[in-house]
């Protein structure tokens, strides 16, 4: 498509509209993520006078590219997710989304450092100890970061005051005071940003990154994973999405991968820093296939993202990928780690030939490896066609293995097709199981293993676990007994007929 347009001109707007039309024509069945919701529909534009009225009402100056979009392309429309919300003068339509638009944004070059401190401040254990560890204040700061320094100084003083609870019995009140003060001192993650859609895409409205996009995953926040700055302005984010779709790239992780084709990425790699090199390798996952030059590039294992390199080669050229996999799996402990971490990229049709090797791996024949690696190996074993439950019982029964990895082992056993052959072993494990979490998983995998011996064992165990916090153990056992009884009654009625 012709890109001979002036930036933010009417021709630029036409180019974007044409991009959307071409993608819509290509994706008529709405297979691209979010398309079934937005259906590539662009809303009507708004006038520049309307925009100024909005800015005056909410005391905000909207980024130039966004103003261009809503006045010349559409006030809302398709995007990489479920669609951009239309801007509205009536806040009640999006209650709460406009109230913090004019507040200072924390998204700048010191953002991640600032976020980590906010997380540290809110940890309850530090409240109970009455102080904060000095390590949270030893992060390097730029000389001109006076705003954060003043906030921190003020917070430290208030924290000492709030946390002086040695002789105070009302700890909850002190905690509440702490959180209230924290909210007053620290800008929130939603200050100074506009929620573009329902998928956590934020348009930064002020500060050094004004006009850029950040991704906020609310589930990730629960794990203290901060919003991601994707280093793209609004139009870079918006326009390049449709261009990448037309190029045939996988856009499911759009925004997290870098832009560009294979050759552009390879060219950038040579002089890039380690972080950028890592991002470049990860970006190759957006390609559905690659040329020989790119494959050769990936085959150069230079110590940067070797696991992802191997996964990518397995994706693009299975035969070559398996050659490298064999090389690593037969190497030293570090090379074995690379092979195991990449093994789930081996297509299922090829996995059977590695079944015995993976069994040897989990049983420690290749050395001592952590649970994360053994968990990957168990998931690999689970997806082989000839998995036998009997091959994993010894690992399951070994109480030197952690509860977590034994639970994964039980999950893997659930995929075995020969479970009925091992009813006596299952009964033995039921009677001696030392973990309710593993027992719960066991009641799940045995649902379709119809046996009077298992039923009798469940009847005996139900009183033992009647008051367990894992109430699903008893529920699953009762469900099993009910299904078995119903099946027997049906068989008896059929026999009488």
mmCIF file of C-alpha atoms in Angstrom, residues 24-310:
data_model
loop_
_atom_site.group_PDB
_atom_site.id
_atom_site.type_symbol
_atom_site.label_atom_id
_atom_site.label_comp_id
_atom_site.label_asym_id
_atom_site.label_seq_id
_atom_site.Cartn_x
_atom_site.Cartn_y
_atom_site.Cartn_z
ATOM 1 C CA UNK A 24 -11.839 -6.760 7.243
ATOM 2 C CA UNK A 25 -11.915 -8.234 3.733
ATOM 3 C CA UNK A 26 -9.187 -10.693 4.706
ATOM 4 C CA UNK A 27 -10.882 -11.697 7.988
ATOM 5 C CA UNK A 28 -14.507 -12.065 6.944
ATOM 6 C CA UNK A 29 -15.066 -14.911 9.413
ATOM 7 C CA UNK A 30 -13.686 -12.826 12.317
ATOM 8 C CA UNK A 31 -10.938 -15.279 13.246
ATOM 9 C CA UNK A 32 -8.555 -12.579 14.514
ATOM 10 C CA UNK A 33 -8.779 -12.007 18.258
ATOM 11 C CA UNK A 34 -11.509 -9.500 19.176
ATOM 12 C CA UNK A 35 -12.843 -9.151 15.628
ATOM 13 C CA UNK A 36 -16.131 -10.883 16.405
ATOM 14 C CA UNK A 37 -16.815 -8.048 18.869
ATOM 15 C CA UNK A 38 -15.764 -4.924 16.975
ATOM 16 C CA UNK A 39 -16.464 -6.380 13.476
ATOM 17 C CA UNK A 40 -14.093 -3.760 12.008
ATOM 18 C CA UNK A 41 -16.723 -1.049 12.446
ATOM 19 C CA UNK A 42 -15.514 2.556 12.726
ATOM 20 C CA UNK A 43 -17.693 5.043 14.586
ATOM 21 C CA UNK A 44 -18.466 8.514 13.286
ATOM 22 C CA UNK A 45 -15.793 11.138 13.908
ATOM 23 C CA UNK A 46 -16.213 14.125 16.236
ATOM 24 C CA UNK A 47 -15.343 17.757 15.560
ATOM 25 C CA UNK A 48 -12.284 19.520 16.916
ATOM 26 C CA UNK A 49 -14.646 21.857 18.809
ATOM 27 C CA UNK A 50 -16.178 18.799 20.481
ATOM 28 C CA UNK A 51 -12.690 17.646 21.515
ATOM 29 C CA UNK A 52 -11.881 21.039 23.037
ATOM 30 C CA UNK A 53 -15.143 20.919 24.984
ATOM 31 C CA UNK A 54 -14.151 17.498 26.327
ATOM 32 C CA UNK A 55 -10.680 18.723 27.267
ATOM 33 C CA UNK A 56 -12.111 21.737 29.059
ATOM 34 C CA UNK A 57 -14.656 19.649 30.950
ATOM 35 C CA UNK A 58 -12.094 17.135 32.195
ATOM 36 C CA UNK A 59 -9.115 19.535 32.369
ATOM 37 C CA UNK A 60 -6.926 17.465 30.092
ATOM 38 C CA UNK A 61 -5.011 17.973 26.846
ATOM 39 C CA UNK A 62 -5.436 14.892 24.692
ATOM 40 C CA UNK A 63 -2.415 13.611 22.692
ATOM 41 C CA UNK A 64 -2.232 14.912 19.140
ATOM 42 C CA UNK A 65 -2.366 11.491 17.462
ATOM 43 C CA UNK A 66 -5.449 10.481 19.416
ATOM 44 C CA UNK A 67 -7.184 13.741 18.526
ATOM 45 C CA UNK A 68 -6.344 13.057 14.881
ATOM 46 C CA UNK A 69 -7.850 9.589 15.179
ATOM 47 C CA UNK A 70 -11.187 10.581 16.711
ATOM 48 C CA UNK A 71 -11.623 13.618 14.420
ATOM 49 C CA UNK A 72 -10.499 12.094 11.104
ATOM 50 C CA UNK A 73 -10.697 8.289 11.409
ATOM 51 C CA UNK A 74 -13.363 7.403 13.956
ATOM 52 C CA UNK A 75 -14.394 8.036 17.535
ATOM 53 C CA UNK A 76 -13.931 4.393 18.443
ATOM 54 C CA UNK A 77 -13.493 1.340 16.278
ATOM 55 C CA UNK A 78 -11.482 -1.849 15.726
ATOM 56 C CA UNK A 79 -8.149 -2.348 17.497
ATOM 57 C CA UNK A 80 -5.890 -5.276 18.499
ATOM 58 C CA UNK A 81 -8.454 -6.376 21.076
ATOM 59 C CA UNK A 82 -12.225 -5.862 21.447
ATOM 60 C CA UNK A 83 -12.351 -2.356 20.034
ATOM 61 C CA UNK A 84 -11.595 1.217 21.087
ATOM 62 C CA UNK A 85 -14.254 2.867 23.201
ATOM 63 C CA UNK A 86 -15.779 6.069 21.833
ATOM 64 C CA UNK A 87 -14.944 9.179 23.819
ATOM 65 C CA UNK A 88 -18.008 10.674 25.475
ATOM 66 C CA UNK A 89 -18.919 13.956 27.116
ATOM 67 C CA UNK A 90 -21.262 12.056 29.410
ATOM 68 C CA UNK A 91 -19.086 10.454 32.062
ATOM 69 C CA UNK A 92 -21.948 8.264 33.231
ATOM 70 C CA UNK A 93 -21.434 6.138 30.127
ATOM 71 C CA UNK A 94 -17.996 5.106 31.434
ATOM 72 C CA UNK A 95 -18.279 5.833 35.104
ATOM 73 C CA UNK A 96 -14.905 6.267 36.760
ATOM 74 C CA UNK A 97 -12.824 6.274 33.579
ATOM 75 C CA UNK A 98 -12.591 10.056 33.268
ATOM 76 C CA UNK A 99 -12.223 11.188 36.876
ATOM 77 C CA UNK A 100 -8.432 10.796 36.978
ATOM 78 C CA UNK A 101 -7.550 12.034 33.484
ATOM 79 C CA UNK A 102 -5.946 15.266 34.660
ATOM 80 C CA UNK A 103 -3.870 13.700 37.449
ATOM 81 C CA UNK A 104 -0.099 13.191 37.002
ATOM 82 C CA UNK A 105 0.829 9.919 35.342
ATOM 83 C CA UNK A 106 3.524 7.721 36.862
ATOM 84 C CA UNK A 107 4.471 6.275 33.487
ATOM 85 C CA UNK A 108 7.905 7.727 32.783
ATOM 86 C CA UNK A 109 11.485 6.475 32.568
ATOM 87 C CA UNK A 110 11.525 5.792 36.340
ATOM 88 C CA UNK A 111 8.173 4.054 36.301
ATOM 89 C CA UNK A 112 9.261 0.472 37.065
ATOM 90 C CA UNK A 113 11.408 1.562 39.992
ATOM 91 C CA UNK A 114 8.499 3.600 41.344
ATOM 92 C CA UNK A 115 6.064 0.725 40.894
ATOM 93 C CA UNK A 116 8.286 -1.662 42.855
ATOM 94 C CA UNK A 117 8.397 0.769 45.754
ATOM 95 C CA UNK A 118 4.626 1.124 45.778
ATOM 96 C CA UNK A 119 4.326 -2.668 45.927
ATOM 97 C CA UNK A 120 6.845 -2.823 48.736
ATOM 98 C CA UNK A 121 5.021 -0.136 50.715
ATOM 99 C CA UNK A 122 1.756 -2.028 50.569
ATOM 100 C CA UNK A 123 3.097 -5.331 51.895
ATOM 101 C CA UNK A 124 1.371 -6.153 55.166
ATOM 102 C CA UNK A 125 4.412 -7.879 56.660
ATOM 103 C CA UNK A 126 6.279 -4.589 56.745
ATOM 104 C CA UNK A 127 3.433 -2.983 58.629
ATOM 105 C CA UNK A 128 3.512 -5.714 61.230
ATOM 106 C CA UNK A 129 7.289 -5.382 61.602
ATOM 107 C CA UNK A 130 6.894 -1.649 62.108
ATOM 108 C CA UNK A 131 9.500 -0.669 59.535
ATOM 109 C CA UNK A 132 10.490 -1.019 55.919
ATOM 110 C CA UNK A 133 13.650 -2.768 54.839
ATOM 111 C CA UNK A 134 16.297 -0.334 53.655
ATOM 112 C CA UNK A 135 16.814 -2.330 50.483
ATOM 113 C CA UNK A 136 13.652 -0.860 48.982
ATOM 114 C CA UNK A 137 15.201 2.589 49.145
ATOM 115 C CA UNK A 138 18.609 1.739 47.722
ATOM 116 C CA UNK A 139 17.497 1.622 44.094
ATOM 117 C CA UNK A 140 19.452 3.959 41.847
ATOM 118 C CA UNK A 141 17.655 7.209 41.105
ATOM 119 C CA UNK A 142 18.407 9.891 38.584
ATOM 120 C CA UNK A 143 19.541 13.243 39.959
ATOM 121 C CA UNK A 144 16.507 15.041 38.598
ATOM 122 C CA UNK A 145 13.988 12.671 40.182
ATOM 123 C CA UNK A 146 13.018 15.195 42.842
ATOM 124 C CA UNK A 147 9.305 14.444 42.568
ATOM 125 C CA UNK A 148 9.779 10.862 43.664
ATOM 126 C CA UNK A 149 12.321 11.819 46.317
ATOM 127 C CA UNK A 150 9.874 14.250 47.932
ATOM 128 C CA UNK A 151 7.055 11.714 47.805
ATOM 129 C CA UNK A 152 9.311 9.115 49.374
ATOM 130 C CA UNK A 153 10.528 11.450 52.091
ATOM 131 C CA UNK A 154 6.973 12.414 52.990
ATOM 132 C CA UNK A 155 5.890 8.789 52.951
ATOM 133 C CA UNK A 156 8.754 7.662 55.161
ATOM 134 C CA UNK A 157 7.827 10.197 57.789
ATOM 135 C CA UNK A 158 4.182 9.220 57.701
ATOM 136 C CA UNK A 159 5.083 5.533 57.715
ATOM 137 C CA UNK A 160 7.104 5.918 60.899
ATOM 138 C CA UNK A 161 4.126 7.644 62.460
ATOM 139 C CA UNK A 162 1.557 5.123 61.287
ATOM 140 C CA UNK A 163 3.644 2.065 62.080
ATOM 141 C CA UNK A 164 4.535 3.030 65.654
ATOM 142 C CA UNK A 165 2.141 0.443 67.037
ATOM 143 C CA UNK A 166 4.190 -1.280 69.698
ATOM 144 C CA UNK A 167 1.769 -0.316 72.454
ATOM 145 C CA UNK A 168 -1.286 0.110 70.257
ATOM 146 C CA UNK A 169 -3.826 -2.713 70.337
ATOM 147 C CA UNK A 170 -5.839 -1.436 67.380
ATOM 148 C CA UNK A 171 -3.582 -2.690 64.597
ATOM 149 C CA UNK A 172 -6.346 -2.731 61.983
ATOM 150 C CA UNK A 173 -6.936 0.992 62.432
ATOM 151 C CA UNK A 174 -3.230 1.642 61.907
ATOM 152 C CA UNK A 175 -3.228 -0.464 58.762
ATOM 153 C CA UNK A 176 -6.254 1.400 57.432
ATOM 154 C CA UNK A 177 -4.559 4.726 58.135
ATOM 155 C CA UNK A 178 -1.500 3.493 56.292
ATOM 156 C CA UNK A 179 -3.429 2.521 53.180
ATOM 157 C CA UNK A 180 -5.393 5.777 53.177
ATOM 158 C CA UNK A 181 -2.171 7.774 53.391
ATOM 159 C CA UNK A 182 -0.605 5.638 50.689
ATOM 160 C CA UNK A 183 -3.487 6.397 48.343
ATOM 161 C CA UNK A 184 -3.127 10.121 49.016
ATOM 162 C CA UNK A 185 0.619 10.198 48.434
ATOM 163 C CA UNK A 186 1.092 7.844 45.523
ATOM 164 C CA UNK A 187 -0.515 8.303 42.134
ATOM 165 C CA UNK A 188 -2.408 5.231 41.083
ATOM 166 C CA UNK A 189 -1.739 3.178 37.981
ATOM 167 C CA UNK A 190 -4.873 4.687 36.428
ATOM 168 C CA UNK A 191 -4.032 8.350 36.997
ATOM 169 C CA UNK A 192 -3.324 10.393 33.903
ATOM 170 C CA UNK A 193 -4.342 7.667 31.457
ATOM 171 C CA UNK A 194 -7.326 7.030 29.204
ATOM 172 C CA UNK A 195 -8.735 3.507 29.056
ATOM 173 C CA UNK A 196 -8.921 2.869 25.326
ATOM 174 C CA UNK A 197 -10.671 -0.486 25.537
ATOM 175 C CA UNK A 198 -11.810 -3.195 27.919
ATOM 176 C CA UNK A 199 -8.557 -5.131 27.534
ATOM 177 C CA UNK A 200 -6.281 -2.854 29.553
ATOM 178 C CA UNK A 201 -4.812 -0.663 26.787
ATOM 179 C CA UNK A 202 -3.976 2.708 28.344
ATOM 180 C CA UNK A 203 -3.220 5.974 26.538
ATOM 181 C CA UNK A 204 -0.778 8.027 28.637
ATOM 182 C CA UNK A 205 -2.015 11.629 28.822
ATOM 183 C CA UNK A 206 0.858 13.516 30.424
ATOM 184 C CA UNK A 207 4.501 13.244 31.439
ATOM 185 C CA UNK A 208 7.529 12.224 29.405
ATOM 186 C CA UNK A 209 5.626 9.367 27.731
ATOM 187 C CA UNK A 210 2.525 11.330 26.794
ATOM 188 C CA UNK A 211 0.824 9.822 23.773
ATOM 189 C CA UNK A 212 2.299 6.339 24.283
ATOM 190 C CA UNK A 213 0.479 3.100 25.053
ATOM 191 C CA UNK A 214 0.752 0.934 28.162
ATOM 192 C CA UNK A 215 -0.817 -2.494 28.715
ATOM 193 C CA UNK A 216 -2.350 -3.245 32.109
ATOM 194 C CA UNK A 217 -3.340 -6.831 32.895
ATOM 195 C CA UNK A 218 -5.494 -6.839 36.044
ATOM 196 C CA UNK A 219 -4.807 -10.523 36.691
ATOM 197 C CA UNK A 220 -1.075 -9.907 36.411
ATOM 198 C CA UNK A 221 -1.345 -7.095 38.968
ATOM 199 C CA UNK A 222 -2.419 -9.702 41.513
ATOM 200 C CA UNK A 223 1.015 -11.282 40.970
ATOM 201 C CA UNK A 224 2.765 -7.905 41.288
ATOM 202 C CA UNK A 225 3.509 -7.865 37.547
ATOM 203 C CA UNK A 226 3.357 -4.202 36.539
ATOM 204 C CA UNK A 227 1.703 -2.676 33.479
ATOM 205 C CA UNK A 228 3.896 -2.931 30.402
ATOM 206 C CA UNK A 229 5.200 0.075 28.487
ATOM 207 C CA UNK A 230 5.233 -1.053 24.854
ATOM 208 C CA UNK A 231 7.234 1.927 23.554
ATOM 209 C CA UNK A 232 4.751 2.819 20.815
ATOM 210 C CA UNK A 233 2.757 5.975 20.308
ATOM 211 C CA UNK A 234 -0.967 5.698 19.740
ATOM 212 C CA UNK A 235 -0.762 5.696 15.947
ATOM 213 C CA UNK A 236 2.280 3.407 15.884
ATOM 214 C CA UNK A 237 0.316 0.943 18.006
ATOM 215 C CA UNK A 238 -2.869 1.319 15.997
ATOM 216 C CA UNK A 239 -1.628 1.496 12.425
ATOM 217 C CA UNK A 240 1.096 -1.146 12.714
ATOM 218 C CA UNK A 241 -1.392 -3.665 14.047
ATOM 219 C CA UNK A 242 -3.318 -3.737 10.788
ATOM 220 C CA UNK A 243 -0.096 -3.726 8.777
ATOM 221 C CA UNK A 244 1.165 -6.762 10.708
ATOM 222 C CA UNK A 245 -2.127 -8.576 10.096
ATOM 223 C CA UNK A 246 -1.856 -7.933 6.368
ATOM 224 C CA UNK A 247 1.747 -9.193 6.452
ATOM 225 C CA UNK A 248 0.410 -12.517 7.738
ATOM 226 C CA UNK A 249 1.943 -12.312 11.222
ATOM 227 C CA UNK A 250 0.408 -13.755 14.376
ATOM 228 C CA UNK A 251 -0.920 -10.739 16.297
ATOM 229 C CA UNK A 252 -2.269 -12.503 19.389
ATOM 230 C CA UNK A 253 0.607 -11.068 21.469
ATOM 231 C CA UNK A 254 0.663 -7.780 19.585
ATOM 232 C CA UNK A 255 2.429 -5.038 21.508
ATOM 233 C CA UNK A 256 4.700 -7.415 23.363
ATOM 234 C CA UNK A 257 6.611 -8.380 20.223
ATOM 235 C CA UNK A 258 8.733 -5.981 18.195
ATOM 236 C CA UNK A 259 7.639 -4.658 14.833
ATOM 237 C CA UNK A 260 9.300 -5.562 11.550
ATOM 238 C CA UNK A 261 9.973 -8.476 9.209
ATOM 239 C CA UNK A 262 12.604 -11.224 9.502
ATOM 240 C CA UNK A 263 15.384 -9.319 7.732
ATOM 241 C CA UNK A 264 14.790 -6.129 9.709
ATOM 242 C CA UNK A 265 14.990 -8.015 12.989
ATOM 243 C CA UNK A 266 18.169 -9.878 12.005
ATOM 244 C CA UNK A 267 19.792 -6.603 10.985
ATOM 245 C CA UNK A 268 18.935 -5.008 14.335
ATOM 246 C CA UNK A 269 20.303 -7.980 16.268
ATOM 247 C CA UNK A 270 23.996 -7.485 15.482
ATOM 248 C CA UNK A 271 24.505 -4.229 17.373
ATOM 249 C CA UNK A 272 21.671 -4.554 19.877
ATOM 250 C CA UNK A 273 22.040 -4.774 23.659
ATOM 251 C CA UNK A 274 21.210 -8.016 25.474
ATOM 252 C CA UNK A 275 17.628 -7.031 26.318
ATOM 253 C CA UNK A 276 16.871 -6.047 22.743
ATOM 254 C CA UNK A 277 18.486 -9.227 21.419
ATOM 255 C CA UNK A 278 16.243 -11.230 23.719
ATOM 256 C CA UNK A 279 13.183 -9.322 22.489
ATOM 257 C CA UNK A 280 14.191 -9.928 18.875
ATOM 258 C CA UNK A 281 14.378 -13.703 19.380
ATOM 259 C CA UNK A 282 10.983 -13.673 21.126
ATOM 260 C CA UNK A 283 9.504 -11.661 18.261
ATOM 261 C CA UNK A 284 10.161 -14.519 15.840
ATOM 262 C CA UNK A 285 7.186 -16.325 17.416
ATOM 263 C CA UNK A 286 4.891 -13.993 15.468
ATOM 264 C CA UNK A 287 6.013 -15.558 12.186
ATOM 265 C CA UNK A 288 4.138 -18.583 10.891
ATOM 266 C CA UNK A 289 7.114 -19.570 8.730
ATOM 267 C CA UNK A 290 10.575 -18.167 7.975
ATOM 268 C CA UNK A 291 13.057 -18.134 5.114
ATOM 269 C CA UNK A 292 16.369 -20.030 5.128
ATOM 270 C CA UNK A 293 18.307 -16.947 6.214
ATOM 271 C CA UNK A 294 16.144 -16.525 9.315
ATOM 272 C CA UNK A 295 16.306 -20.238 10.119
ATOM 273 C CA UNK A 296 20.086 -20.140 9.854
ATOM 274 C CA UNK A 297 20.097 -17.121 12.177
ATOM 275 C CA UNK A 298 18.049 -18.988 14.768
ATOM 276 C CA UNK A 299 20.339 -22.018 14.540
ATOM 277 C CA UNK A 300 23.247 -19.909 15.778
ATOM 278 C CA UNK A 301 23.012 -20.704 19.494
ATOM 279 C CA UNK A 302 24.961 -17.831 21.045
ATOM 280 C CA UNK A 303 23.738 -18.212 24.633
ATOM 281 C CA UNK A 304 20.931 -15.672 24.245
ATOM 282 C CA UNK A 305 17.456 -17.237 24.473
ATOM 283 C CA UNK A 306 18.718 -20.712 23.534
ATOM 284 C CA UNK A 307 15.501 -22.337 24.750
ATOM 285 C CA UNK A 308 13.340 -20.066 22.615
ATOM 286 C CA UNK A 309 15.670 -20.582 19.649
ATOM 287 C CA UNK A 310 15.167 -24.335 19.920
#
